[in-house]
PDB file of C-alpha atoms and ligand atoms in Angstrom:
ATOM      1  CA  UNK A 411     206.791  -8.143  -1.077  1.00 72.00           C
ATOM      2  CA  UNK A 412     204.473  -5.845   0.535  1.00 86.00           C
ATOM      3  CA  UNK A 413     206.668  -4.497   2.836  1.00 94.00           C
ATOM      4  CA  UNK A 414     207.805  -0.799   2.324  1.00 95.00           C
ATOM      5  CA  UNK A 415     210.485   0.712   3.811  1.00 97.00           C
ATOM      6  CA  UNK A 416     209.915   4.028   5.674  1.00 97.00           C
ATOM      7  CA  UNK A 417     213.309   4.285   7.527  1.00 98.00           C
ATOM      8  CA  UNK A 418     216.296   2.445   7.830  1.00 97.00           C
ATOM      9  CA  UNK A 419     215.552  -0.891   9.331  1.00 97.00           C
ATOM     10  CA  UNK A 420     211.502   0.172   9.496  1.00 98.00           C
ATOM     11  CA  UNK A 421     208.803  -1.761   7.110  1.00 98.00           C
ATOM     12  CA  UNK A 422     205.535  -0.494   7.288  1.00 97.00           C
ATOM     13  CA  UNK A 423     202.492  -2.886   5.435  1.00 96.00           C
ATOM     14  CA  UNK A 424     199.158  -1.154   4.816  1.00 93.00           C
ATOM     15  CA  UNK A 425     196.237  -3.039   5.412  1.00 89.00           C
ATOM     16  CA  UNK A 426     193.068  -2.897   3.061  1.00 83.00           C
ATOM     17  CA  UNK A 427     191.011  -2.548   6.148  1.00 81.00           C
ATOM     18  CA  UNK A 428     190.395   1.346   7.707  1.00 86.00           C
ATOM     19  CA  UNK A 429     194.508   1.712   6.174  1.00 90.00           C
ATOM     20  CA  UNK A 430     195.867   0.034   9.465  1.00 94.00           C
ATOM     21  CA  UNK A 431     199.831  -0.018   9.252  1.00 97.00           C
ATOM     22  CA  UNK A 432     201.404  -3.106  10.884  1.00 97.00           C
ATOM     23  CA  UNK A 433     204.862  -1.401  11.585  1.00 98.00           C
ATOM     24  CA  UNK A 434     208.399  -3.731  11.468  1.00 98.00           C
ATOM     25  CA  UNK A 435     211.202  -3.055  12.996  1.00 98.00           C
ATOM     26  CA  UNK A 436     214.968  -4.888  12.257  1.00 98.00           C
ATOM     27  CA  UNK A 437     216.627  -6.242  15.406  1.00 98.00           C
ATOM     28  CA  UNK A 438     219.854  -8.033  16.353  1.00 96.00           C
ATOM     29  CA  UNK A 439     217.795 -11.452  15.733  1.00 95.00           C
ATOM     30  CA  UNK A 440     214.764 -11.426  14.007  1.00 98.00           C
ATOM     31  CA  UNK A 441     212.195  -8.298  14.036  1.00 98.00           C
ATOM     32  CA  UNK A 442     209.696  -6.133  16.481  1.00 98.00           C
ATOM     33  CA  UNK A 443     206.447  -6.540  15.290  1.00 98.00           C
ATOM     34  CA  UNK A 444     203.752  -3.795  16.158  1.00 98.00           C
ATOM     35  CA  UNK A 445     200.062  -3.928  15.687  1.00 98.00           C
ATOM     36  CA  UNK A 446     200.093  -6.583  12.821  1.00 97.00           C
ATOM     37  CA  UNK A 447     197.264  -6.245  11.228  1.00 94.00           C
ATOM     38  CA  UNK A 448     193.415  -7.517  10.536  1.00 94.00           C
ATOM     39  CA  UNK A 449     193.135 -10.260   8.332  1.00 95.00           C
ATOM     40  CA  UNK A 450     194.414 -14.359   7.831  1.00 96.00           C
ATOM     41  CA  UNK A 451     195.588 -13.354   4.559  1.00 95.00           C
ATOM     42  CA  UNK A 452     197.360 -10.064   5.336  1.00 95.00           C
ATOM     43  CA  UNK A 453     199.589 -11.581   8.050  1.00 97.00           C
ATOM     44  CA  UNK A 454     200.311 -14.487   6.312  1.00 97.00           C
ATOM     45  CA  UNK A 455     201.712 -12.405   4.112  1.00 96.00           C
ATOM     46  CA  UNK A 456     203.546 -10.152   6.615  1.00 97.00           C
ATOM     47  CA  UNK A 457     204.859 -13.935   7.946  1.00 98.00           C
ATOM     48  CA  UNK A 458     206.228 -14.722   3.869  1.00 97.00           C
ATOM     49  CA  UNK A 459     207.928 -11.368   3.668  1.00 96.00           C
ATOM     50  CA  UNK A 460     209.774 -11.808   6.580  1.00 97.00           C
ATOM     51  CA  UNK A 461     210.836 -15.412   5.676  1.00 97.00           C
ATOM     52  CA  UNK A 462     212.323 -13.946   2.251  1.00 96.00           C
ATOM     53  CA  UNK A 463     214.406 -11.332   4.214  1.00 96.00           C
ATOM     54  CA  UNK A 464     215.531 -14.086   5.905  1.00 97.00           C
ATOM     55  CA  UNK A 465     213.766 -13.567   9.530  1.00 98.00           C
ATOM     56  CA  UNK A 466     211.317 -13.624  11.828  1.00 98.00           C
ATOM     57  CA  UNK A 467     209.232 -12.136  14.499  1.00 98.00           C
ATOM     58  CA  UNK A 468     211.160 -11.614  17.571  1.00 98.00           C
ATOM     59  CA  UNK A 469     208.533  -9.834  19.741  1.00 98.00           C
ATOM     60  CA  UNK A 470     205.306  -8.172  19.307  1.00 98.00           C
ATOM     61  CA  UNK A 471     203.509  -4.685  20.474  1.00 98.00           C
ATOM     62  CA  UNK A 472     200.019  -3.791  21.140  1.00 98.00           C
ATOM     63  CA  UNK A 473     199.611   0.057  21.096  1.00 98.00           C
ATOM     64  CA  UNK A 474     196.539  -0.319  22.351  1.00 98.00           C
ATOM     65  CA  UNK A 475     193.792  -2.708  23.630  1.00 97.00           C
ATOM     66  CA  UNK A 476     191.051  -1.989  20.680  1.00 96.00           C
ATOM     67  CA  UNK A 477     190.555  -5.266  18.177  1.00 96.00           C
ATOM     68  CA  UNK A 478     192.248  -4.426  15.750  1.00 95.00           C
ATOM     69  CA  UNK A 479     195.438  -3.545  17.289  1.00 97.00           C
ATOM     70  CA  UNK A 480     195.749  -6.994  19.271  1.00 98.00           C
ATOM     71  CA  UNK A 481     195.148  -9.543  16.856  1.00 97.00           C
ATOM     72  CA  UNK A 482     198.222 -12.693  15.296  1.00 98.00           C
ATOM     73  CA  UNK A 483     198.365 -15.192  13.199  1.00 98.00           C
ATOM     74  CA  UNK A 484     200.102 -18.519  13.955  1.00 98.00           C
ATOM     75  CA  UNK A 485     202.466 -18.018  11.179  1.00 98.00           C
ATOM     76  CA  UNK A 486     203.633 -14.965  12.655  1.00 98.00           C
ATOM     77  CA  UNK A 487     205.336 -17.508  15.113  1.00 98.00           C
ATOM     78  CA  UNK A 488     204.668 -17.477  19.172  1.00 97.00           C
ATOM     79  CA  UNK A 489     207.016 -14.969  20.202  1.00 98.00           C
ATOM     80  CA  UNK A 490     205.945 -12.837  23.237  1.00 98.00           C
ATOM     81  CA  UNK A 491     203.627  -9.910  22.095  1.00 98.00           C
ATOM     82  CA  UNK A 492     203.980  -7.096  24.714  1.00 98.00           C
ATOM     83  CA  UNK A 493     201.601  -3.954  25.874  1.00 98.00           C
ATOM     84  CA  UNK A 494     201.558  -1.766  28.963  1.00 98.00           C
ATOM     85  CA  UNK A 495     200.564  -3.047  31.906  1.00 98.00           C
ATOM     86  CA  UNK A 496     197.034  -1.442  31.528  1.00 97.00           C
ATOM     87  CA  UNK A 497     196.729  -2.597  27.652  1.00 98.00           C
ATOM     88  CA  UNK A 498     196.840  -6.228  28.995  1.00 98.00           C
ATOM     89  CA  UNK A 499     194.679  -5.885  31.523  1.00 98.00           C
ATOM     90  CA  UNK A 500     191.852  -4.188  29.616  1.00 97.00           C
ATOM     91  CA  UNK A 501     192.143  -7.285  27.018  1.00 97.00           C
ATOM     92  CA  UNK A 502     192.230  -9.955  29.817  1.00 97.00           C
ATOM     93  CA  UNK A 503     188.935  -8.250  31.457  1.00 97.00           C
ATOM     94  CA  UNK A 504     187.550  -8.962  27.670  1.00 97.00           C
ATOM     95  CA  UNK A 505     188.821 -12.301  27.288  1.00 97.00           C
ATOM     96  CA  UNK A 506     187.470 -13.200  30.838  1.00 97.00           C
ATOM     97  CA  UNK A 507     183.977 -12.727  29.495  1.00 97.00           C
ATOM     98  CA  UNK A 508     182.212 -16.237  28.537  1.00 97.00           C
ATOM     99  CA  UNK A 509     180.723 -14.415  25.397  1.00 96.00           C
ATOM    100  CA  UNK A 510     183.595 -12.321  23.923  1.00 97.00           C
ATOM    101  CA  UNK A 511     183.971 -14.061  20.949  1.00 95.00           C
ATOM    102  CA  UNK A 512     180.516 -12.688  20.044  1.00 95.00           C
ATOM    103  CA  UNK A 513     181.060  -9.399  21.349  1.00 95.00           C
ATOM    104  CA  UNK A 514     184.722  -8.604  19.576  1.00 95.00           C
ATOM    105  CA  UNK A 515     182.433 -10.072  16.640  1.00 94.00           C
ATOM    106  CA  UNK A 516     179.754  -7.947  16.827  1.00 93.00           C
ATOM    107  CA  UNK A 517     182.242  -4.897  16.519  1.00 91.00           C
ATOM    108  CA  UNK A 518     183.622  -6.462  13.324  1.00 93.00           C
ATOM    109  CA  UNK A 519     183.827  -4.222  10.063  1.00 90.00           C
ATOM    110  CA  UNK A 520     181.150  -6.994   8.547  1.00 90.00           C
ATOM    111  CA  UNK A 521     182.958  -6.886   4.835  1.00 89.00           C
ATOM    112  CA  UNK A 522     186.193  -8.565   7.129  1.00 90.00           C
ATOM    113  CA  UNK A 523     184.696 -10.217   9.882  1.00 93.00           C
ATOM    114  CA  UNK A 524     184.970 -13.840   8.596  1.00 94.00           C
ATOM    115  CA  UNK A 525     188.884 -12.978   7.818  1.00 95.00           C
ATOM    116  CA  UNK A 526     189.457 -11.978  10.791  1.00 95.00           C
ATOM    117  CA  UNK A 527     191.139 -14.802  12.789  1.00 95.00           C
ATOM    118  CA  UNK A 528     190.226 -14.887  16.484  1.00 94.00           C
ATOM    119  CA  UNK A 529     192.466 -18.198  17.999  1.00 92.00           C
ATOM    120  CA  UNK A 530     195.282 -15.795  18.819  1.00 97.00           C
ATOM    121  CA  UNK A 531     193.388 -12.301  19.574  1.00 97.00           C
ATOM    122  CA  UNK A 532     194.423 -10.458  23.015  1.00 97.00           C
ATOM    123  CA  UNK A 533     196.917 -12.643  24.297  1.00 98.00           C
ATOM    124  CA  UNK A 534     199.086  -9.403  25.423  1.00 98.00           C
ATOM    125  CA  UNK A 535     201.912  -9.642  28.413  1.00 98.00           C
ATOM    126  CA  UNK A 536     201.967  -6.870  30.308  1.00 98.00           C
ATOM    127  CA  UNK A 537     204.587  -4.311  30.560  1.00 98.00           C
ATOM    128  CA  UNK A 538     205.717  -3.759  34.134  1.00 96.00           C
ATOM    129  CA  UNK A 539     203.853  -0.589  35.067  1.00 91.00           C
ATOM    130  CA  UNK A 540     205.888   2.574  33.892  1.00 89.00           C
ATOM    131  CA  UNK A 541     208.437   0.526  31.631  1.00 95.00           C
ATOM    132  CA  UNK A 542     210.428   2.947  29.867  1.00 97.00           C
ATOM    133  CA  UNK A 543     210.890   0.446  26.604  1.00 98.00           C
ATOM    134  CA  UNK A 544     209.607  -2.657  25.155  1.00 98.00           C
ATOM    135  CA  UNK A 545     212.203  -5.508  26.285  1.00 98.00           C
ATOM    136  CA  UNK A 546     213.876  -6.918  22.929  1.00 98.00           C
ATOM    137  CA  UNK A 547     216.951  -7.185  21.249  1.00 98.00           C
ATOM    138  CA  UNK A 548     216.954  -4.370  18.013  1.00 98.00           C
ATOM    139  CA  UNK A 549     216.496  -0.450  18.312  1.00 98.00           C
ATOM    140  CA  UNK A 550     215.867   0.869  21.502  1.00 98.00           C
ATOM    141  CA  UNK A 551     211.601   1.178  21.398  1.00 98.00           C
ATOM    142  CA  UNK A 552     210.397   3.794  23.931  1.00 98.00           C
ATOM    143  CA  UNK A 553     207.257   3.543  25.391  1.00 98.00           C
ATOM    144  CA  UNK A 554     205.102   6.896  25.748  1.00 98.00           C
ATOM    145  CA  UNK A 555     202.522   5.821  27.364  1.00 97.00           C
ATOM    146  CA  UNK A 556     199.044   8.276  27.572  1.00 97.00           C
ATOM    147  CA  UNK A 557     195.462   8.260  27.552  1.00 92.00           C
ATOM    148  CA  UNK A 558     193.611   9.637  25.247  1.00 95.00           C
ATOM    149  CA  UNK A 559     192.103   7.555  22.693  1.00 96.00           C
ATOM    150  CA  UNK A 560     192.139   4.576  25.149  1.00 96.00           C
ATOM    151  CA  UNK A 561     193.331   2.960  28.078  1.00 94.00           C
ATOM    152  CA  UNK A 562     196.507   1.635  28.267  1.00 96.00           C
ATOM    153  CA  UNK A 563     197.716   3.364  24.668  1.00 98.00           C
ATOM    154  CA  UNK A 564     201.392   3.706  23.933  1.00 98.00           C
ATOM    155  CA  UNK A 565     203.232   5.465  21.083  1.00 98.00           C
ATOM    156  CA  UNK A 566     206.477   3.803  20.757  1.00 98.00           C
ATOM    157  CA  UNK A 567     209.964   5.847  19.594  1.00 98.00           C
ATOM    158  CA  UNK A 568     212.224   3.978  18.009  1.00 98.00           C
ATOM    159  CA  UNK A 569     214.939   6.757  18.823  1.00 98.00           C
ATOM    160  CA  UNK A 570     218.019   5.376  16.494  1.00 97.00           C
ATOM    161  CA  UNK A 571     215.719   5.275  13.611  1.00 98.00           C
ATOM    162  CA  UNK A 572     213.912   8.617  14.418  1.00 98.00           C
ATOM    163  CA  UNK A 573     210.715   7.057  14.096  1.00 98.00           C
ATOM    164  CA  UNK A 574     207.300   7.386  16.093  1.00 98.00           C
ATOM    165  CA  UNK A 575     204.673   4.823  15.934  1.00 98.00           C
ATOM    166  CA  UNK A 576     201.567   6.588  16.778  1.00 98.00           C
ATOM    167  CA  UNK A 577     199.414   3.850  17.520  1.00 97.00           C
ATOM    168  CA  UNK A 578     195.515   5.772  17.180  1.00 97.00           C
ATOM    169  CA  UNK A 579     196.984   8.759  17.260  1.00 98.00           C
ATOM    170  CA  UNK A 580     197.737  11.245  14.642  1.00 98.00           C
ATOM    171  CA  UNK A 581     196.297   9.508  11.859  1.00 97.00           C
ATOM    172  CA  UNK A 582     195.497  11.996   8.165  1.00 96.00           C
ATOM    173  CA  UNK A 583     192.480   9.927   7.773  1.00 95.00           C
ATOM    174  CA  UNK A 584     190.894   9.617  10.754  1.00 96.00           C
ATOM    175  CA  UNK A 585     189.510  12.244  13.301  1.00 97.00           C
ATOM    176  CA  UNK A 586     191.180  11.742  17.506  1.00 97.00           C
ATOM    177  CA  UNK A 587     188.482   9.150  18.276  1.00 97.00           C
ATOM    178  CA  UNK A 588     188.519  10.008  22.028  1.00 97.00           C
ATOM    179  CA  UNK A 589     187.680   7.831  25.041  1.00 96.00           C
ATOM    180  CA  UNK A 590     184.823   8.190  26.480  1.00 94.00           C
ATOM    181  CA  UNK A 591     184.730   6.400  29.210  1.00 91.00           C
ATOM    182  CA  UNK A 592     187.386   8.592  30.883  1.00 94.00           C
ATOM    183  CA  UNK A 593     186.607  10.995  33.280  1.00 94.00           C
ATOM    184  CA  UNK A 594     187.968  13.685  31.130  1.00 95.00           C
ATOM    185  CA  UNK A 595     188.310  12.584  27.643  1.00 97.00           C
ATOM    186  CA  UNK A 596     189.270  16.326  26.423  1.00 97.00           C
ATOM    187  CA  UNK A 597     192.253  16.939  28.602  1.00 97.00           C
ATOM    188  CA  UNK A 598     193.958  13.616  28.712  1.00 97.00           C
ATOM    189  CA  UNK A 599     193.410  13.690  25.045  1.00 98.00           C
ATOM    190  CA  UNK A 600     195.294  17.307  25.204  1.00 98.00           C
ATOM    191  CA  UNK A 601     198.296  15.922  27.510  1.00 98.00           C
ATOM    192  CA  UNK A 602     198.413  13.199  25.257  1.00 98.00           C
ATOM    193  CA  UNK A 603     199.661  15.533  21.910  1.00 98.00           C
ATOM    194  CA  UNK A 604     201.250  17.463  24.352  1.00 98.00           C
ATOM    195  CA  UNK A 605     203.720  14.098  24.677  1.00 98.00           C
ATOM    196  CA  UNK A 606     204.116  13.202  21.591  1.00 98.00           C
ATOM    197  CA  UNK A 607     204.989  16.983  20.820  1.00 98.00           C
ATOM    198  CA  UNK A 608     207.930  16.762  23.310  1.00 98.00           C
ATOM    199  CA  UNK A 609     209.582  14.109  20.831  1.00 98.00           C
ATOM    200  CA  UNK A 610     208.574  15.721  17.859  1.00 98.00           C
ATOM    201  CA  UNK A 611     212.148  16.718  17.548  1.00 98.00           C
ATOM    202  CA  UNK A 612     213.905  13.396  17.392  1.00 98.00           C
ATOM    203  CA  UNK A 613     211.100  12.076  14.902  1.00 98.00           C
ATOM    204  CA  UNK A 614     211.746  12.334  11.019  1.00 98.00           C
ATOM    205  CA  UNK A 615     209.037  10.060  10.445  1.00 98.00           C
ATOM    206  CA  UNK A 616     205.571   9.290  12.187  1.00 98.00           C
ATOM    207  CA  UNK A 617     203.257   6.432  11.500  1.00 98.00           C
ATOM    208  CA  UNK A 618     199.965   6.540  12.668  1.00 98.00           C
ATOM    209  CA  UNK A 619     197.870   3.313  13.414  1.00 97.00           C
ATOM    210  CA  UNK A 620     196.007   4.049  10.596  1.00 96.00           C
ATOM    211  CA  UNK A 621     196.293   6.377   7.628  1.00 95.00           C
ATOM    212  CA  UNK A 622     199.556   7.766   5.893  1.00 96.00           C
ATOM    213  CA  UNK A 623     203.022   7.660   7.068  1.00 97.00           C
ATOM    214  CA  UNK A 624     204.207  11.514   7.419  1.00 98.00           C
ATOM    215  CA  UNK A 625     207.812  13.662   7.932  1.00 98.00           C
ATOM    216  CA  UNK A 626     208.238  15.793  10.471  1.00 98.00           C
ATOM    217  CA  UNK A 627     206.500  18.373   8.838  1.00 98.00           C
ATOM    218  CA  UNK A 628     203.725  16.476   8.998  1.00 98.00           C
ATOM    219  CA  UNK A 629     204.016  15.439  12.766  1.00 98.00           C
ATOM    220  CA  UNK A 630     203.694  18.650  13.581  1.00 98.00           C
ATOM    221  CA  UNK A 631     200.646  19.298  11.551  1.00 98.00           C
ATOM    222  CA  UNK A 632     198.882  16.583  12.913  1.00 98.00           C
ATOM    223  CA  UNK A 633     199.165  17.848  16.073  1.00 98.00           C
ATOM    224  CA  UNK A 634     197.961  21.130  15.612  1.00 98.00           C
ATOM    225  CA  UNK A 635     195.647  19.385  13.619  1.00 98.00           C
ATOM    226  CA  UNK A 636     194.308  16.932  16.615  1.00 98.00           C
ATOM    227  CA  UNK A 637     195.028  20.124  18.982  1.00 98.00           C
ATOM    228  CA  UNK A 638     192.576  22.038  16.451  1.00 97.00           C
ATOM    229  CA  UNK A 639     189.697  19.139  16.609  1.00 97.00           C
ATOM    230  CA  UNK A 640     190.235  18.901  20.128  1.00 97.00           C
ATOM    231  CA  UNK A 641     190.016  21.854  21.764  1.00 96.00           C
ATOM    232  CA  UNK A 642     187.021  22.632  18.960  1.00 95.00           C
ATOM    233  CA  UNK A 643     185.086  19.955  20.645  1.00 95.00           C
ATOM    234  CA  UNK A 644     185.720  21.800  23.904  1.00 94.00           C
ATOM    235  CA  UNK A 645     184.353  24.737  23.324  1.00 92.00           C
ATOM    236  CA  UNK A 646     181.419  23.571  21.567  1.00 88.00           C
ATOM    237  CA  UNK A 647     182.271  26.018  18.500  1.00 86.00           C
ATOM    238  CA  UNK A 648     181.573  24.395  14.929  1.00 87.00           C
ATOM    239  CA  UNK A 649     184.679  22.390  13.951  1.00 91.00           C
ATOM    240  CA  UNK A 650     186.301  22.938  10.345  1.00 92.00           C
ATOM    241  CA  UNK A 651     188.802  20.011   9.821  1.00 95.00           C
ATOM    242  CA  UNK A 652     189.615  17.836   6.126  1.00 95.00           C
ATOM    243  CA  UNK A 653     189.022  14.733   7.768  1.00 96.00           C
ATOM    244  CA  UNK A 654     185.086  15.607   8.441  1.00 96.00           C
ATOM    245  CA  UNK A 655     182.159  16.537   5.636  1.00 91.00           C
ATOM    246  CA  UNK A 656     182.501  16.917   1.971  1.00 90.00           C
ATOM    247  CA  UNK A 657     186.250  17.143   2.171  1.00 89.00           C
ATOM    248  CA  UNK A 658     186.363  13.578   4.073  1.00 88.00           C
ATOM    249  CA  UNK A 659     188.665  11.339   2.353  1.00 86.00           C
ATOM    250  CA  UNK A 660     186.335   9.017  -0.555  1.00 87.00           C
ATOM    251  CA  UNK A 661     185.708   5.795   1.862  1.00 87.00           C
ATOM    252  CA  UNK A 662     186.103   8.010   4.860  1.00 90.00           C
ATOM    253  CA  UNK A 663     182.907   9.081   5.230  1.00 90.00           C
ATOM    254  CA  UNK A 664     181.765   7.313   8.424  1.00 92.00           C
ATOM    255  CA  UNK A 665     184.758   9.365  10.068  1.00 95.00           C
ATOM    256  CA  UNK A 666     182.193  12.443  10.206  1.00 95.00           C
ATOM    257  CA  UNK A 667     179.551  10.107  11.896  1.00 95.00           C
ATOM    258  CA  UNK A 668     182.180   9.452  14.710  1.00 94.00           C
ATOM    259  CA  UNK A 669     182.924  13.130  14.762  1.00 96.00           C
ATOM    260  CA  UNK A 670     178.839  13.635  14.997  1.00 95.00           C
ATOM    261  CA  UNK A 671     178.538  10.975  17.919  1.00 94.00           C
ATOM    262  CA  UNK A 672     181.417  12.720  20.267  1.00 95.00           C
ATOM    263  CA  UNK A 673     179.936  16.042  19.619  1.00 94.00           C
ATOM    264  CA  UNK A 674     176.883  14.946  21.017  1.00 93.00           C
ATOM    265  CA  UNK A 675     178.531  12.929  23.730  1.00 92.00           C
ATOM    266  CA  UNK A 676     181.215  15.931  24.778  1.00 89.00           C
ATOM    267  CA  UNK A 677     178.401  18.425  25.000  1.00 81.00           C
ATOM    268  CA  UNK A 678     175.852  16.980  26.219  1.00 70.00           C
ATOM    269  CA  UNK A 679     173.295  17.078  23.363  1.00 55.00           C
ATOM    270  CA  UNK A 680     172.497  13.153  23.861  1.00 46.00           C
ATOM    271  CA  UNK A 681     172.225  13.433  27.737  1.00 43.00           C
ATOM    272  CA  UNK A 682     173.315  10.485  30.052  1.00 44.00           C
ATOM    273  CA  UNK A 683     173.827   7.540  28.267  1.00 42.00           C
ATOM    274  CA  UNK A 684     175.886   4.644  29.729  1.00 42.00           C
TER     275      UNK A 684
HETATM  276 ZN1   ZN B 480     192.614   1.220  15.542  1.00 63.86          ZN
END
């Protein structure tokens, strides 16, 4: 079993690959499944676990539309696999591209890319636009939808079981990775904290799409944290933060790259590059 419980009714299993957390939450019949992880072998494996507890995948979330948030695996089963409205729309545009195969490819960790299984990848129904929670029978999952590390990204609270799933947000591990192509990267990533802060207080436990589960002492870390980083990048001022240089997490290192490549982005040090 490689499921561990993090809260009543809440399994979390940590991939090998950049610590993503497929998140699993009991329902009334069978289980919510969110971001389920990168490779054949790891979901198969999810799939097994949930056979021994004596269930199955009821319904599935995307938090977001980045690769390795909207990949399955046919033993996972074909229930319907849910993300916002904008989420499923960003994939489709990819899908709808003769080449995509190649391109998701291309952006393929290379020490995974032949486990990563691509028959089922993006296939995401759309919320209605606005929906308030995903539509299944368990916990009541709200959707707080924001954009800040991409279009289309949604936290979920599952509010009986006090916990948030942070989809790229809020991670120990990994700097905000903000997105660029928005018009204002800095202040929708600010508005973004500034909504998961507002829940903070029905949250005893936050799990972040990659990285460490944390208590609620460490949600509200990671926001001042992310608030920190964010409004360093900003003002242009040198940023201290664990997550970046020699204190970078062994493995980690490429982390302070990304940090590098949106300081030069943010402040204009690279000039106009599309
Ligand atoms: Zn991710």
């Amino acid at each position: 079993m490689m499921l561990r419980e993090v809260a009543e009714g809440v399994r979390v299993h940590e991939s090998e690959c950049i610590q993503s957390n497929a998140v699993i939450v009991d329902g009334d019949a069978g289980v919510l499944l969110i971001d389920p992880g990168i490779t054949r072998e790891e979901m198969a494996s999810i799939a097994a676990d949930l056979r021994e507890l004596g269930t199955a995948v009821a319904a599935g979330f995307a938090t977001h539309p980045d690769w390795d948030h909207v990949l399955w695996h046919p033993s996972l089963g074909d229930a319907p696999r849910y993300g916002t409205a904008l989420c499923a729309a960003s994939i489709r545009d990819v899908l709808a591209r003769p080449d995509w195969k190649e391109q998701v490819a291309e952006g393929l960790p290379p020490e995974v890319a032949d486990d990563v299984p691509m028959e089922l990848f993006g296939l995401i129904s759309g919320l209605p636009a606005g929906a308030s929670q995903v539509p299944w029978d368990g916990p009541r999952a709200r959707v707080i939808e924001h954009r800040a590390h991409a279009q289309g990204h949604a936290a979920l609270l599952v509010e009986d079981r006090r916990v948030l799933v942070a989809g790229d947000m809020l991670s120990d591990v990994l700097v905000p990775m903000l997105d660029l192509q928005a018009a204002d990267p800095i202040e929708d990533y600010l508005a973004a904290l500034e909504l998961l802060e507002a829940v903070a207080h029905d949250v005893d436990v936050v799990i972040p799409g990659h990285g460490s589960a944390g208590d609620a002492a460490q949600l509200r870390a990671r926001i001042e944290q992310d608030r920190a980083y964010v409004r360093g990048l900003r003002s242009g001022r040198m940023i201290e933060d664990p997550r970046i240089g020699s204190s970078a997490k062994p493995g980690w290192e490429w982390v302070s790259d990304v940090h590098e490549w949106q300081v030069e982005r943010l402040t204009g040090g690279g000039g106009t590059e599309t």
